[in-house]
Short mmCIF file of N, CA and C in Angstrom, two decimals:
data_model
loop_
_atom_site.label_atom_id
_atom_site.label_comp_id
_atom_site.label_asym_id
_atom_site.label_seq_id
_atom_site.Cartn_x
_atom_site.Cartn_y
_atom_site.Cartn_z
N LYS T 1 29.33 9.49 -5.00
CA LYS T 1 29.75 8.46 -6.15
C LYS T 1 28.62 8.40 -6.94
N ILE T 2 27.64 9.08 -7.04
CA ILE T 2 26.89 9.13 -8.21
C ILE T 2 27.19 9.94 -9.19
N ASN T 3 27.78 11.29 -8.95
CA ASN T 3 28.32 12.18 -9.42
C ASN T 3 29.57 11.57 -10.05
N ALA T 4 30.10 10.97 -9.48
CA ALA T 4 31.98 10.88 -10.13
C ALA T 4 31.77 9.41 -10.82
N ILE T 5 30.92 8.46 -10.74
CA ILE T 5 30.71 7.66 -12.04
C ILE T 5 29.91 8.12 -13.38
N TYR T 6 29.02 8.85 -12.72
CA TYR T 6 28.39 9.70 -14.16
C TYR T 6 29.30 10.84 -14.83
N ASN T 7 30.08 11.10 -14.42
CA ASN T 7 31.24 12.08 -14.71
C ASN T 7 32.23 11.45 -15.31
N TYR T 8 32.51 10.11 -14.86
CA TYR T 8 33.52 9.50 -15.63
C TYR T 8 33.56 8.60 -17.21
N VAL T 9 31.83 8.16 -16.68
CA VAL T 9 31.23 7.86 -17.99
C VAL T 9 30.83 9.11 -19.05
N VAL T 10 30.46 10.10 -19.00
CA VAL T 10 30.26 11.06 -19.80
C VAL T 10 31.13 11.54 -20.31
N SER T 11 32.72 11.72 -19.57
CA SER T 11 34.01 12.32 -19.80
C SER T 11 34.83 11.48 -21.03
N ASN T 12 34.77 9.91 -20.33
CA ASN T 12 35.58 8.95 -21.05
C ASN T 12 34.97 7.84 -22.37
N ILE T 13 33.55 7.91 -22.45
CA ILE T 13 33.43 7.16 -23.61
C ILE T 13 32.63 8.02 -24.70
N ALA T 14 33.06 7.80 -25.77
CA ALA T 14 32.61 8.34 -27.02
C ALA T 14 31.21 7.78 -27.65
N TYR T 15 30.77 8.34 -28.57
CA TYR T 15 29.57 7.55 -29.04
C TYR T 15 30.12 7.16 -30.37
N ASP T 16 29.72 5.90 -30.54
CA ASP T 16 30.23 4.95 -31.69
C ASP T 16 28.99 4.96 -32.73
N TYR T 17 29.36 6.12 -33.74
CA TYR T 17 28.19 6.17 -34.79
C TYR T 17 28.14 5.01 -35.94
N GLU T 18 29.38 4.34 -35.96
CA GLU T 18 29.56 2.85 -37.10
C GLU T 18 28.66 1.91 -36.04
N LYS T 19 29.07 1.56 -34.90
CA LYS T 19 28.20 0.69 -34.40
C LYS T 19 26.55 0.87 -34.76
N ALA T 20 26.30 2.10 -34.25
CA ALA T 20 24.83 2.59 -34.23
C ALA T 20 24.44 2.11 -35.48
N ARG T 21 25.09 2.67 -36.67
CA ARG T 21 24.36 2.11 -38.12
C ARG T 21 24.46 0.61 -38.23
N THR T 22 25.42 -0.29 -37.65
CA THR T 22 25.27 -1.24 -38.02
C THR T 22 25.04 -2.75 -36.79
N VAL T 23 24.63 -2.05 -35.71
CA VAL T 23 24.22 -2.86 -34.97
C VAL T 23 22.76 -3.78 -35.23
N THR T 24 22.70 -4.85 -34.63
CA THR T 24 21.46 -5.87 -34.86
C THR T 24 21.01 -5.85 -33.93
N GLY T 25 19.71 -6.38 -34.39
CA GLY T 25 18.56 -6.99 -33.17
C GLY T 25 19.42 -7.89 -32.13
N GLY T 26 18.93 -7.94 -30.82
CA GLY T 26 19.73 -9.20 -30.15
C GLY T 26 21.15 -8.44 -29.17
N TYR T 27 21.28 -7.46 -29.70
CA TYR T 27 22.78 -6.73 -29.43
C TYR T 27 22.59 -6.69 -27.90
N ILE T 28 23.99 -7.10 -26.99
CA ILE T 28 24.04 -7.11 -25.62
C ILE T 28 25.30 -6.65 -25.55
N PRO T 29 25.15 -5.31 -24.34
CA PRO T 29 26.29 -4.59 -24.09
C PRO T 29 27.51 -5.44 -22.93
N THR T 30 28.70 -5.18 -23.45
CA THR T 30 29.63 -5.79 -23.02
C THR T 30 30.42 -4.43 -21.89
N ILE T 31 30.22 -4.50 -21.01
CA ILE T 31 31.12 -3.55 -20.23
C ILE T 31 32.18 -2.85 -20.00
N ASP T 32 33.04 -4.84 -20.23
CA ASP T 32 34.56 -4.53 -20.11
C ASP T 32 34.73 -4.08 -21.77
N SER T 33 34.35 -4.16 -22.84
CA SER T 33 34.39 -3.67 -24.00
C SER T 33 34.22 -2.30 -24.31
N THR T 34 33.28 -1.72 -23.80
CA THR T 34 32.71 -0.56 -23.47
C THR T 34 34.15 0.19 -23.19
N ILE T 35 34.54 -0.18 -21.88
CA ILE T 35 35.86 1.02 -21.45
C ILE T 35 36.76 0.38 -21.95
N ALA T 36 36.99 -0.68 -22.67
CA ALA T 36 38.63 -0.87 -22.89
C ALA T 36 38.08 -0.03 -24.62
N ASP T 37 37.38 0.11 -25.21
CA ASP T 37 37.42 0.81 -26.47
C ASP T 37 36.81 2.14 -26.45
N GLY T 38 36.57 2.48 -25.33
CA GLY T 38 36.46 3.96 -24.89
C GLY T 38 35.32 4.30 -25.95
N ASN T 39 34.19 3.26 -26.24
CA ASN T 39 32.99 4.12 -27.29
C ASN T 39 31.62 2.95 -26.99
N GLY T 40 30.37 3.76 -27.29
CA GLY T 40 29.34 2.45 -27.49
C GLY T 40 28.51 3.26 -27.91
N ILE T 41 27.29 2.73 -27.80
CA ILE T 41 26.07 3.20 -28.11
C ILE T 41 25.46 3.52 -27.23
N CYS T 42 23.78 3.99 -26.97
CA CYS T 42 22.88 4.15 -25.65
C CYS T 42 23.01 3.11 -25.09
N TYR T 43 23.16 2.13 -25.35
CA TYR T 43 22.53 0.21 -24.77
C TYR T 43 23.91 0.44 -23.96
N ASP T 44 25.24 0.53 -24.38
CA ASP T 44 26.28 0.27 -24.04
C ASP T 44 26.68 1.40 -22.39
N TYR T 45 26.50 2.93 -23.11
CA TYR T 45 26.31 3.90 -21.65
C TYR T 45 25.43 3.57 -20.78
N ALA T 46 24.33 3.12 -20.77
CA ALA T 46 23.35 2.96 -20.12
C ALA T 46 23.63 1.11 -19.28
N SER T 47 24.49 0.33 -19.56
CA SER T 47 24.48 -0.69 -19.27
C SER T 47 26.20 -0.32 -18.44
N LEU T 48 26.87 0.41 -18.95
CA LEU T 48 27.89 0.80 -18.47
C LEU T 48 27.71 1.45 -16.82
N LEU T 49 27.21 2.60 -16.71
CA LEU T 49 26.41 3.32 -15.97
C LEU T 49 25.81 2.48 -14.69
N ALA T 50 24.75 1.45 -15.14
CA ALA T 50 24.62 0.75 -14.31
C ALA T 50 25.03 -0.14 -13.51
N SER T 51 26.31 -0.69 -14.01
CA SER T 51 27.47 -1.44 -13.28
C SER T 51 27.92 -1.19 -12.54
N MET T 52 27.87 0.29 -13.16
CA MET T 52 29.45 0.70 -12.23
C MET T 52 28.66 1.39 -10.56
N LEU T 53 27.34 1.87 -10.91
CA LEU T 53 26.36 2.31 -9.66
C LEU T 53 26.12 1.24 -8.77
N ARG T 54 25.34 0.26 -9.76
CA ARG T 54 25.04 -1.19 -8.76
C ARG T 54 26.40 -1.33 -8.04
N SER T 55 27.77 -1.54 -8.61
CA SER T 55 28.98 -2.43 -7.78
C SER T 55 28.91 -1.19 -6.56
N VAL T 56 28.94 -0.06 -6.52
CA VAL T 56 29.14 0.38 -5.12
C VAL T 56 27.53 0.32 -4.57
N GLY T 57 26.26 -0.24 -4.82
CA GLY T 57 25.18 0.02 -4.17
C GLY T 57 24.57 0.81 -4.12
N ILE T 58 24.40 1.32 -5.45
CA ILE T 58 23.62 2.39 -6.17
C ILE T 58 22.30 1.74 -6.81
N PRO T 59 20.81 1.92 -6.41
CA PRO T 59 20.06 1.08 -7.17
C PRO T 59 20.16 1.93 -8.52
N THR T 60 19.67 1.35 -9.46
CA THR T 60 19.85 2.06 -10.95
C THR T 60 18.96 0.98 -11.87
N LYS T 61 18.27 1.51 -12.59
CA LYS T 61 17.46 0.56 -13.89
C LYS T 61 18.38 1.09 -15.08
N LEU T 62 18.45 0.33 -15.94
CA LEU T 62 19.07 0.39 -17.52
C LEU T 62 17.25 0.55 -17.87
N SER T 63 16.77 1.43 -18.66
CA SER T 63 15.65 1.81 -19.41
C SER T 63 15.91 1.80 -20.60
N ILE T 64 14.92 1.19 -21.16
CA ILE T 64 14.88 1.24 -22.71
C ILE T 64 13.31 1.53 -23.37
N GLY T 65 13.52 2.32 -24.15
CA GLY T 65 12.28 2.47 -24.73
C GLY T 65 12.24 3.67 -25.90
N HIS T 66 11.83 4.96 -25.87
CA HIS T 66 12.05 5.92 -26.86
C HIS T 66 12.15 7.55 -25.81
N LEU T 67 12.84 8.46 -26.67
CA LEU T 67 13.12 9.59 -26.51
C LEU T 67 12.47 10.25 -27.69
N GLY T 68 11.35 10.67 -27.40
CA GLY T 68 10.49 11.19 -28.53
C GLY T 68 10.35 9.97 -29.33
N SER T 69 10.92 10.07 -30.98
CA SER T 69 10.60 9.42 -31.70
C SER T 69 11.73 8.22 -31.48
N LEU T 70 12.71 8.45 -31.11
CA LEU T 70 14.20 7.93 -31.15
C LEU T 70 14.22 6.78 -30.17
N TYR T 71 14.73 5.54 -30.69
CA TYR T 71 14.61 4.02 -30.06
C TYR T 71 16.04 4.24 -29.03
N HIS T 72 15.86 4.14 -27.66
CA HIS T 72 16.91 4.63 -26.69
C HIS T 72 17.26 3.83 -25.49
N ALA T 73 18.19 4.00 -25.30
CA ALA T 73 18.49 3.53 -23.72
C ALA T 73 18.85 4.64 -22.62
N TRP T 74 18.75 4.72 -21.13
CA TRP T 74 19.12 5.54 -20.31
C TRP T 74 18.62 4.98 -19.19
N ASN T 75 19.26 5.31 -17.89
CA ASN T 75 19.08 4.94 -16.52
C ASN T 75 18.24 5.71 -15.55
N GLN T 76 17.93 5.01 -14.95
CA GLN T 76 16.79 5.84 -13.48
C GLN T 76 17.94 5.14 -12.51
N VAL T 77 17.80 6.16 -11.43
CA VAL T 77 19.08 6.09 -10.20
C VAL T 77 18.26 6.62 -9.35
N TYR T 78 18.43 6.02 -8.24
CA TYR T 78 17.73 6.11 -6.90
C TYR T 78 18.17 7.00 -5.96
N LEU T 79 17.71 8.25 -5.99
CA LEU T 79 18.77 8.94 -4.73
C LEU T 79 17.99 9.01 -3.22
N SER T 80 18.99 8.29 -2.41
CA SER T 80 18.39 7.66 -0.92
C SER T 80 18.00 8.96 0.16
N GLU T 81 19.20 9.54 -0.38
CA GLU T 81 18.51 11.24 0.41
C GLU T 81 17.05 11.46 0.11
N THR T 82 16.91 11.81 -1.11
CA THR T 82 15.57 12.11 -1.76
C THR T 82 14.37 11.59 -1.96
N LYS T 83 14.97 9.84 -1.69
CA LYS T 83 13.76 8.80 -2.20
C LYS T 83 13.18 9.08 -3.26
N GLU T 84 13.75 9.18 -4.47
CA GLU T 84 13.15 9.52 -5.37
C GLU T 84 14.03 8.69 -6.54
N TRP T 85 13.56 8.46 -7.61
CA TRP T 85 14.21 8.05 -8.89
C TRP T 85 14.23 9.45 -9.52
N ILE T 86 15.23 9.24 -10.60
CA ILE T 86 16.03 10.46 -11.50
C ILE T 86 16.21 10.04 -13.05
N THR T 87 16.14 10.32 -13.55
CA THR T 87 16.26 9.81 -14.94
C THR T 87 17.63 10.87 -15.56
N VAL T 88 18.67 9.60 -15.94
CA VAL T 88 19.95 10.19 -16.13
C VAL T 88 20.23 9.63 -17.57
N ASP T 89 20.44 10.35 -18.33
CA ASP T 89 20.82 10.39 -20.29
C ASP T 89 22.45 10.70 -20.22
N SER T 90 23.16 9.61 -20.03
CA SER T 90 24.58 9.53 -19.75
C SER T 90 25.53 9.66 -21.61
N THR T 91 24.27 9.22 -22.49
CA THR T 91 24.75 8.99 -24.08
C THR T 91 24.76 10.68 -24.54
N ASN T 92 23.29 11.01 -24.08
CA ASN T 92 23.31 12.32 -24.86
C ASN T 92 23.97 13.47 -24.17
N ASP T 93 24.38 13.38 -22.79
CA ASP T 93 25.32 14.30 -21.92
C ASP T 93 26.74 14.08 -22.33
N ALA T 94 27.04 13.05 -22.99
CA ALA T 94 28.52 12.83 -23.23
C ALA T 94 28.47 13.83 -24.64
N LEU T 95 27.33 13.82 -25.19
CA LEU T 95 27.57 14.52 -26.71
C LEU T 95 27.76 15.85 -26.03
N TYR T 96 27.27 16.51 -25.38
CA TYR T 96 27.06 17.69 -24.81
C TYR T 96 28.21 18.21 -24.41
N ASN T 97 28.62 17.38 -23.61
CA ASN T 97 29.91 16.97 -22.99
C ASN T 97 31.09 17.55 -24.01
N LYS T 98 31.33 16.65 -25.05
CA LYS T 98 31.88 16.76 -26.23
C LYS T 98 32.06 18.14 -27.00
N TYR T 99 30.83 18.72 -26.95
CA TYR T 99 30.60 20.26 -27.64
C TYR T 99 30.62 21.34 -27.08
N GLY T 100 30.78 20.78 -25.78
CA GLY T 100 30.97 22.21 -24.99
C GLY T 100 29.46 22.54 -24.84
N LEU T 101 28.42 22.42 -24.97
CA LEU T 101 26.91 22.37 -24.24
C LEU T 101 26.93 22.16 -22.96
N SER T 102 25.63 22.79 -22.39
CA SER T 102 25.65 22.96 -21.20
C SER T 102 24.51 21.59 -20.76
N TYR T 103 24.47 20.60 -19.59
CA TYR T 103 23.64 19.88 -19.05
C TYR T 103 23.81 19.69 -18.00
N GLN T 104 22.54 19.39 -17.51
CA GLN T 104 22.27 18.60 -15.82
C GLN T 104 22.23 17.03 -15.95
N MET T 105 22.56 16.43 -14.84
CA MET T 105 22.35 14.87 -14.95
C MET T 105 21.21 14.73 -15.00
N ALA T 106 20.48 14.96 -13.90
CA ALA T 106 18.92 14.48 -13.92
C ALA T 106 18.02 15.37 -15.04
N LYS T 107 17.34 14.19 -15.47
CA LYS T 107 16.48 14.55 -16.87
C LYS T 107 14.86 15.16 -16.21
N THR T 108 14.33 16.11 -16.78
CA THR T 108 12.97 15.91 -16.56
C THR T 108 12.19 16.25 -17.29
N SER T 109 12.41 15.95 -18.77
CA SER T 109 11.58 15.97 -20.06
C SER T 109 10.57 14.36 -20.13
N PRO T 110 9.48 14.80 -20.81
CA PRO T 110 8.49 14.24 -20.71
C PRO T 110 8.84 13.03 -21.84
N LEU T 111 9.34 13.60 -22.58
CA LEU T 111 10.08 12.67 -23.97
C LEU T 111 10.40 11.31 -23.71
N TYR T 112 10.67 10.98 -22.09
CA TYR T 112 11.43 9.68 -22.11
C TYR T 112 10.24 8.95 -21.46
N ALA T 113 10.32 7.98 -22.65
CA ALA T 113 8.71 6.84 -22.49
C ALA T 113 9.74 5.73 -22.54
N VAL T 114 9.29 5.14 -21.24
CA VAL T 114 10.00 3.60 -20.97
C VAL T 114 9.11 2.95 -21.19
N GLU T 115 9.76 1.49 -21.70
CA GLU T 115 9.06 0.29 -22.22
C GLU T 115 9.53 -0.76 -21.28
N MET T 116 11.00 -0.89 -21.06
CA MET T 116 11.38 -2.22 -19.96
C MET T 116 12.84 -1.44 -19.21
N ASN T 117 12.42 -2.35 -18.22
CA ASN T 117 13.38 -2.04 -17.22
C ASN T 117 14.07 -2.74 -17.04
N TYR T 118 15.52 -2.83 -17.04
CA TYR T 118 16.27 -4.30 -16.45
C TYR T 118 17.04 -3.70 -14.97
#
């Protein structure tokens, strides 16, 4: 289930550079709009992935913080078979996918610094 939902988001949602340039504080994602428009910013990606995974009973956190010096949103997904949380960044992976670059779902970079989880 995790792979199917993750692959759907990575393959079907494009990064919205205009929204990224113009978004204002207090922005709240709307998953219906993200799916309908087929694009979004990191907060949209993370919100959509969390909603879809939670809808099929997979514990998922929407994490907000920094990736290096960039303010960013991503997910932490619970793998019941190994009883561990993994970091998943569908925004970056969608960009890697778009340009034919290799990527893995689980991230191990220490550059992900969580400030809030939802």
